[in-house]
XYZ file of N, CA and C in Angstrom:
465
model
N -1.465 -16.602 -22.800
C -2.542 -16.818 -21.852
C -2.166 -16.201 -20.510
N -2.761 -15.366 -19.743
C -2.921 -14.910 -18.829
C -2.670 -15.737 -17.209
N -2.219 -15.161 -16.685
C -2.017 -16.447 -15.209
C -2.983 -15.732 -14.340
N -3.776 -17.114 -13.928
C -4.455 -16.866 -13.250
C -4.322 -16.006 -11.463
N -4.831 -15.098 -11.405
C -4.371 -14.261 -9.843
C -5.070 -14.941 -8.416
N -4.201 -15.507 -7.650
C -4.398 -16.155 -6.617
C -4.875 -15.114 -5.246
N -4.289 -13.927 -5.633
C -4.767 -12.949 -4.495
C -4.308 -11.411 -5.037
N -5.195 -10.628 -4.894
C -5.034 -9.402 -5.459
C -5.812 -8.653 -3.871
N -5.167 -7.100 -3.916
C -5.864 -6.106 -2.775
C -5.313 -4.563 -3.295
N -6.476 -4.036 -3.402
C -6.120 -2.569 -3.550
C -5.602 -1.538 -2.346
N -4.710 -1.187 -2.280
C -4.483 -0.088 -0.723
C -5.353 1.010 -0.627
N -6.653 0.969 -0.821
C -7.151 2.447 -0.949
C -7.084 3.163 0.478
N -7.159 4.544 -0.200
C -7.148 5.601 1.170
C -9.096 4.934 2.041
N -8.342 5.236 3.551
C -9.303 4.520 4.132
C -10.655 6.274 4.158
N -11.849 6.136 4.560
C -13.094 7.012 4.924
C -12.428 8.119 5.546
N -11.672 8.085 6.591
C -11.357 8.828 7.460
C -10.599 10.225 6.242
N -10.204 9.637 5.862
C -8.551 10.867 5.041
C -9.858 11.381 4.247
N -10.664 11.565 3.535
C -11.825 11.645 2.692
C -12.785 13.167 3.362
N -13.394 12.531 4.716
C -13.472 13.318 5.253
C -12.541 14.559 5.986
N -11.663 14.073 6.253
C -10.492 15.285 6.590
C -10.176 15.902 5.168
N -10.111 15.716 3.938
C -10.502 16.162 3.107
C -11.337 17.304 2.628
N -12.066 17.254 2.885
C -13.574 17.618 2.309
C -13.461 18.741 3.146
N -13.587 18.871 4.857
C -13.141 19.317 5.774
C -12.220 20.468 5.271
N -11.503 19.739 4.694
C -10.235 21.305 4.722
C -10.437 22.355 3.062
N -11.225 21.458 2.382
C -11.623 22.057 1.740
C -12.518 22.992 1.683
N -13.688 22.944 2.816
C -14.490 23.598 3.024
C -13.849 24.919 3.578
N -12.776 24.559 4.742
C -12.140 25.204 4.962
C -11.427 26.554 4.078
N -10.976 26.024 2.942
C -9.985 26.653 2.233
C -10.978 27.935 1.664
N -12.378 26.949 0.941
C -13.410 27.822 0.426
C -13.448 29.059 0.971
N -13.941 28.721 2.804
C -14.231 30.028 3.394
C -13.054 31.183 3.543
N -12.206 30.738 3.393
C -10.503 31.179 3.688
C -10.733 32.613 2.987
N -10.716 31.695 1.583
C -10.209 32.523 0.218
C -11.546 33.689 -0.287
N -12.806 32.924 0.264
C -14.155 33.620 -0.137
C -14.476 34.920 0.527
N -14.259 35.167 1.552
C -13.889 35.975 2.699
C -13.579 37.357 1.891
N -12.182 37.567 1.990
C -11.759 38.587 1.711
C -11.575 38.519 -0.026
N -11.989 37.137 -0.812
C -11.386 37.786 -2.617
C -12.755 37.227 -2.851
N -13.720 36.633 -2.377
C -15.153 36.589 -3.229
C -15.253 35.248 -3.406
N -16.794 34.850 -3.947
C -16.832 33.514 -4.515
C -16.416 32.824 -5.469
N -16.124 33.521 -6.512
C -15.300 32.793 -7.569
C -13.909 32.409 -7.239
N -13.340 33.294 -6.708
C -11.630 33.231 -6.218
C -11.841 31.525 -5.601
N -12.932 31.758 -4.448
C -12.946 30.651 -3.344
C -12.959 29.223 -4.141
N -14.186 29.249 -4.661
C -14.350 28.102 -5.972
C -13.202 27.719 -6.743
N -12.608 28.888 -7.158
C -11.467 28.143 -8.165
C -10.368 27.564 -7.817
N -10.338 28.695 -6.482
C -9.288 27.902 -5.576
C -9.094 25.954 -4.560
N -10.355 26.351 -4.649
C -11.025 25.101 -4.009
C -11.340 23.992 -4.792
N -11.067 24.106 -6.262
C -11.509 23.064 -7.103
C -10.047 22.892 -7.577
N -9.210 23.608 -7.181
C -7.774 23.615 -7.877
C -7.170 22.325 -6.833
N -7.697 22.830 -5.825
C -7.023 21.945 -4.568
C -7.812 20.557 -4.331
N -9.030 20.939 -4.572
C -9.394 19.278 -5.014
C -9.335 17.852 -6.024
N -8.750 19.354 -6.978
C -7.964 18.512 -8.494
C -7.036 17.535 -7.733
N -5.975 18.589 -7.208
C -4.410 18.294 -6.433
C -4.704 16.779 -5.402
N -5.948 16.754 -4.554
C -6.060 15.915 -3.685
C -6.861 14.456 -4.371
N -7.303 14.902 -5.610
C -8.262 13.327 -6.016
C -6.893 12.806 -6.626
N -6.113 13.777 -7.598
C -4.795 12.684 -8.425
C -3.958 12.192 -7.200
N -2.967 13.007 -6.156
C -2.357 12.324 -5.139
C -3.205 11.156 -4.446
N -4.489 11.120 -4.355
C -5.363 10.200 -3.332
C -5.323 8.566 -4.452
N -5.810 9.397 -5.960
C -5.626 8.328 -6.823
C -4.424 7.232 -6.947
N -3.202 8.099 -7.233
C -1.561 7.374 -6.388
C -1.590 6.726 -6.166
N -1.986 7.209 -5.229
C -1.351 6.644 -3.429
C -2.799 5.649 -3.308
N -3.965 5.898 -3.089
C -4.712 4.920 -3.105
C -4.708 3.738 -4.203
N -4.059 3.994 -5.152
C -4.530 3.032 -6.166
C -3.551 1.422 -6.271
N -2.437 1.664 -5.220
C -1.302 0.789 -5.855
C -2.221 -0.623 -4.932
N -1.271 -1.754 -5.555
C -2.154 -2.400 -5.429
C -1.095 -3.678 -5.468
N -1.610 -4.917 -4.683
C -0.262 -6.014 -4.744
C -1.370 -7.127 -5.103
N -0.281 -8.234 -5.954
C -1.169 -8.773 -6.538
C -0.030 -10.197 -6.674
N -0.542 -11.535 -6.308
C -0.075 -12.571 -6.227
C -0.579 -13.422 -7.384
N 0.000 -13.927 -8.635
C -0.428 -15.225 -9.212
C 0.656 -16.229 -9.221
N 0.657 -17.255 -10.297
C 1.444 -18.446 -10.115
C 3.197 -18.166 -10.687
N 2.958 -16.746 -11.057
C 4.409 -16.353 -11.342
C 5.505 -15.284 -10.780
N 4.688 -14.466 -10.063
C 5.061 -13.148 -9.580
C 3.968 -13.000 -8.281
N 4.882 -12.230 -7.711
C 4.176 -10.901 -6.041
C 4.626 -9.423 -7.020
N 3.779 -8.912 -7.132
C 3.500 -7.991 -7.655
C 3.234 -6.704 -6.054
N 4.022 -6.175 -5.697
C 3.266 -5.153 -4.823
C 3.802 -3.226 -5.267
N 3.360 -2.101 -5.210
C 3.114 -1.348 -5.922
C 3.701 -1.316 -7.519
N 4.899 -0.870 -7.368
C 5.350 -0.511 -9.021
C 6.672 -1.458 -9.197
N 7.119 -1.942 -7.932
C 7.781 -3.684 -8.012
C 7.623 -5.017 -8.394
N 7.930 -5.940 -9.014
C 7.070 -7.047 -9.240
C 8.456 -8.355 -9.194
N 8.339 -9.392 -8.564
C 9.401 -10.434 -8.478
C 9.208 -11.380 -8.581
N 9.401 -12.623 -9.175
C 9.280 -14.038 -9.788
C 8.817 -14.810 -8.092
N 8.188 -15.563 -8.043
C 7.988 -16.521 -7.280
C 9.615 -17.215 -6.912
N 10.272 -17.493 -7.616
C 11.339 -18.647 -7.741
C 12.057 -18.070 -6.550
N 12.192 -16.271 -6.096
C 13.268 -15.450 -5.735
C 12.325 -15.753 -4.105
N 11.412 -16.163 -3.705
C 10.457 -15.674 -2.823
C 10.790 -16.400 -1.829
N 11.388 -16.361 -0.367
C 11.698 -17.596 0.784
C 10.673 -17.984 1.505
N 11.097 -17.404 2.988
C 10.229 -17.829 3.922
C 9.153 -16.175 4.351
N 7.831 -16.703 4.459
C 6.630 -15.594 4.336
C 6.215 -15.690 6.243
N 6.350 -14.369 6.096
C 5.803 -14.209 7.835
C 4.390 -13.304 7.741
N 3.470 -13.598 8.254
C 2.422 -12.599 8.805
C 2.687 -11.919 9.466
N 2.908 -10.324 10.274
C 2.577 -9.442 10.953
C 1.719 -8.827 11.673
N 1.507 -8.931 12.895
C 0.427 -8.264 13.182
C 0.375 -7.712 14.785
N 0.260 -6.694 15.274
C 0.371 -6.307 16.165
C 1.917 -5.547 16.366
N 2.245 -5.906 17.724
C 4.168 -5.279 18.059
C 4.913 -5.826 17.479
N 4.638 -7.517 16.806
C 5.483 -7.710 15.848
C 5.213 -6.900 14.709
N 4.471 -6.430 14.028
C 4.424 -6.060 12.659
C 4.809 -3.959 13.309
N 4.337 -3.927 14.099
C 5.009 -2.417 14.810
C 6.497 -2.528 14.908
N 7.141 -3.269 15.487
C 8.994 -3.604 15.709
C 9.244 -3.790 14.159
N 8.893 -4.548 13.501
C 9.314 -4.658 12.087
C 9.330 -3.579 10.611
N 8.411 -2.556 11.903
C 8.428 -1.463 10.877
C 9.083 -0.122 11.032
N 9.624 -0.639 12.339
C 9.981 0.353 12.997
C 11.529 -0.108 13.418
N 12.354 -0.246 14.352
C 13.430 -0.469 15.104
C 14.325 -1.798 14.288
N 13.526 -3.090 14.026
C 14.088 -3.847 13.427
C 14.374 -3.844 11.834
N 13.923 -2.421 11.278
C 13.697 -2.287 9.787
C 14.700 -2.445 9.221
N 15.286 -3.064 8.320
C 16.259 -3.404 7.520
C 16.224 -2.441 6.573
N 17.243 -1.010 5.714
C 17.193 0.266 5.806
C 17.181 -0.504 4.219
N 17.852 -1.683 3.875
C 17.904 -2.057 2.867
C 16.507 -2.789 2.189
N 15.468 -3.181 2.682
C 14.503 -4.090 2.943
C 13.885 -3.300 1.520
N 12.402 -3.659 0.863
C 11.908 -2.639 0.063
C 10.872 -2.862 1.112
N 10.005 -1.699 0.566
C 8.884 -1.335 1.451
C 7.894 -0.734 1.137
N 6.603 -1.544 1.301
C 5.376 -1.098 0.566
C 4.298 -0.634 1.781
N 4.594 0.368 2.492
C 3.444 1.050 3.742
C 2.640 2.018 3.453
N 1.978 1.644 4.582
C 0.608 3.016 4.602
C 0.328 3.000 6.596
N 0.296 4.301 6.414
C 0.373 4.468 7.724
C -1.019 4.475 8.370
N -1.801 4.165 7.547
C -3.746 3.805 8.052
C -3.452 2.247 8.003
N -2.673 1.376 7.560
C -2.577 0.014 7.819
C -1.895 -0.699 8.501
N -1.861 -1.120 9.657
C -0.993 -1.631 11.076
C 0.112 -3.028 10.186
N -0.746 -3.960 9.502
C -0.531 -5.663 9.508
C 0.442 -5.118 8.064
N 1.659 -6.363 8.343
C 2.133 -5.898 7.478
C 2.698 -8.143 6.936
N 3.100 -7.942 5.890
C 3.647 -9.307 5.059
C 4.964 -9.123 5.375
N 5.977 -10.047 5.844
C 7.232 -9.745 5.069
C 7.905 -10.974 4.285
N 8.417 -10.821 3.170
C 8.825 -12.204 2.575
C 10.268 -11.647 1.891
N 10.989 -12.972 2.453
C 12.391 -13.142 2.858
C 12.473 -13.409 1.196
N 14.110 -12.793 0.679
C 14.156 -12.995 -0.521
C 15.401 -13.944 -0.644
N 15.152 -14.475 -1.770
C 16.270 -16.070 -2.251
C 17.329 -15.534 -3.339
N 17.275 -14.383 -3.714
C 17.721 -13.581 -4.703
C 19.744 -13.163 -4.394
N 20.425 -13.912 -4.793
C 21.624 -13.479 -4.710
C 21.819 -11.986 -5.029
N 21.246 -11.187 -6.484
C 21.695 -9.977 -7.000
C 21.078 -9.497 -5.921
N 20.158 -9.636 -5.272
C 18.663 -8.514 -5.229
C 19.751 -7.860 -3.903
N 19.639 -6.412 -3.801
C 20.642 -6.086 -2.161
C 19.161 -5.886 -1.175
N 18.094 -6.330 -1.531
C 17.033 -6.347 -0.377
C 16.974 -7.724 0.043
N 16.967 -7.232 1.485
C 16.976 -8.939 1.981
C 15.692 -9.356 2.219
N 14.600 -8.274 2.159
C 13.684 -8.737 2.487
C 12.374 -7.513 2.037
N 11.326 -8.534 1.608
C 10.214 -7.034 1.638
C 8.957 -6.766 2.494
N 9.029 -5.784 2.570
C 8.086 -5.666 4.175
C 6.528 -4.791 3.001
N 5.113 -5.778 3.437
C 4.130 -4.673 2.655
C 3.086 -5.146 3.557
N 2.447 -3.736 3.371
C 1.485 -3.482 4.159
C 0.128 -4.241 3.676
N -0.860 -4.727 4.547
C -1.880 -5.105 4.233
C -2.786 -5.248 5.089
N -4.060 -5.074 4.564
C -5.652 -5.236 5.491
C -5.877 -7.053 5.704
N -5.183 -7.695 4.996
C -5.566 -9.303 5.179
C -3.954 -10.266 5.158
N -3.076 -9.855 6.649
C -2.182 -10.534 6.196
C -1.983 -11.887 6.525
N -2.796 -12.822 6.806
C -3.166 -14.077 6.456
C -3.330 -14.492 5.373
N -3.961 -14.087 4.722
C -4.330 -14.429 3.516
C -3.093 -13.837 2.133
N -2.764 -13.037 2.696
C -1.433 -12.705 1.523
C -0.583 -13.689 1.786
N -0.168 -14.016 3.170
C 0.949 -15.077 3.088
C 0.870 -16.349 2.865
N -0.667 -16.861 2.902
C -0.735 -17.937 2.621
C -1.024 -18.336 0.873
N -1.052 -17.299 0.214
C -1.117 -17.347 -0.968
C 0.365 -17.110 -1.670
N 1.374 -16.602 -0.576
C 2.559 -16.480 -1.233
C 3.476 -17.795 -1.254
N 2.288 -19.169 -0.018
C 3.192 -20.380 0.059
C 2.975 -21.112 -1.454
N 4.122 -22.089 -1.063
C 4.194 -22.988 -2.208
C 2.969 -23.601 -2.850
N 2.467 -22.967 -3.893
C 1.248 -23.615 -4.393
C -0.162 -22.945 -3.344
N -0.493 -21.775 -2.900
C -0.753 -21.683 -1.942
C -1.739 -20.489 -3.080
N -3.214 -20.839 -3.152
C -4.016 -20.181 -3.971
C -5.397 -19.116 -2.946
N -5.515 -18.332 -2.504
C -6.684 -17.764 -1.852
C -7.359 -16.961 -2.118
N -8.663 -16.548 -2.311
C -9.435 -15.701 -2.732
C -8.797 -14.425 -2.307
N -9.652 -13.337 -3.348
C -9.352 -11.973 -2.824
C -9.947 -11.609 -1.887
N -9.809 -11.124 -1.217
C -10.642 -10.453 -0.253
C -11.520 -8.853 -0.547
């Protein structure tokens, strides 16, 4: 039987990268169309949009996900039992923590379109991360779903 998920969030690439996208593609079109023609431009331009939907897919797709057994955040996943004390981030604290105070050992789940970040202290003797720092659009709600018994909608 399946455990039920207390909080799940996808990291997708935000509107902005989409349009800068599209943008440089148009770009590339006229680049290549110019001096080798329209087909060159097209093929070239669909080659490079192949290249940008799988990297966008990636990178947009990872995704952290809390139920009654595991924090799941991108391609990491760790038992509840290992999980300490949960801080919210937000603002110069979650800027200092990602920056100057970063623990080189820490794991780390960022995106540089997302300011607020989680960090939760680990209980883990083996583990050599003392701590994991991840990025998120709702970090209230991640940490309060990472407390003891601590269930919240997705957002």
């Amino acid at each position: 039987m399946a455990t039920p998920v207390s909080y799940r969030e996808r990291l997708s690439i935000p509107a902005s990268w989409w349009l800068v996208t599209a943008l440089a593609l148009a770009t590339t079109w006229m680049i290549i169309t110019v001096p080798a023609g329209p087909v060159a431009g097209t093929v070239v331009t669909l080659v490079a949009l192949g290249l940008f939907l799988a990297a966008y897919q990636r990178y947009g797709g990872t995704t952290i996900q809390v139920d009654a057994e595991r924090l799941a955040a991108g391609r990491a996943s760790i038992e509840r039992a290992y999980l300490g004390e949960v801080e919210a981030l937000t603002g110069d604290a979650a800027r200092t923590a990602t920056g100057r105070d970063c623990d080189a050992r820490a794991y780390l789940l960022l995106r540089p379109y997302l300011r607020d970040v989680v960090r939760v202290h680990l209980n883990d003797p083996r583990d050599p991360a003392p701590y994991w720092l991840i990025a998120t659009r709702h970090p209230q709600q991640l940490a309060a779903a990472l407390q003891p018994g601590g269930v919240v909608r997705s957002p």
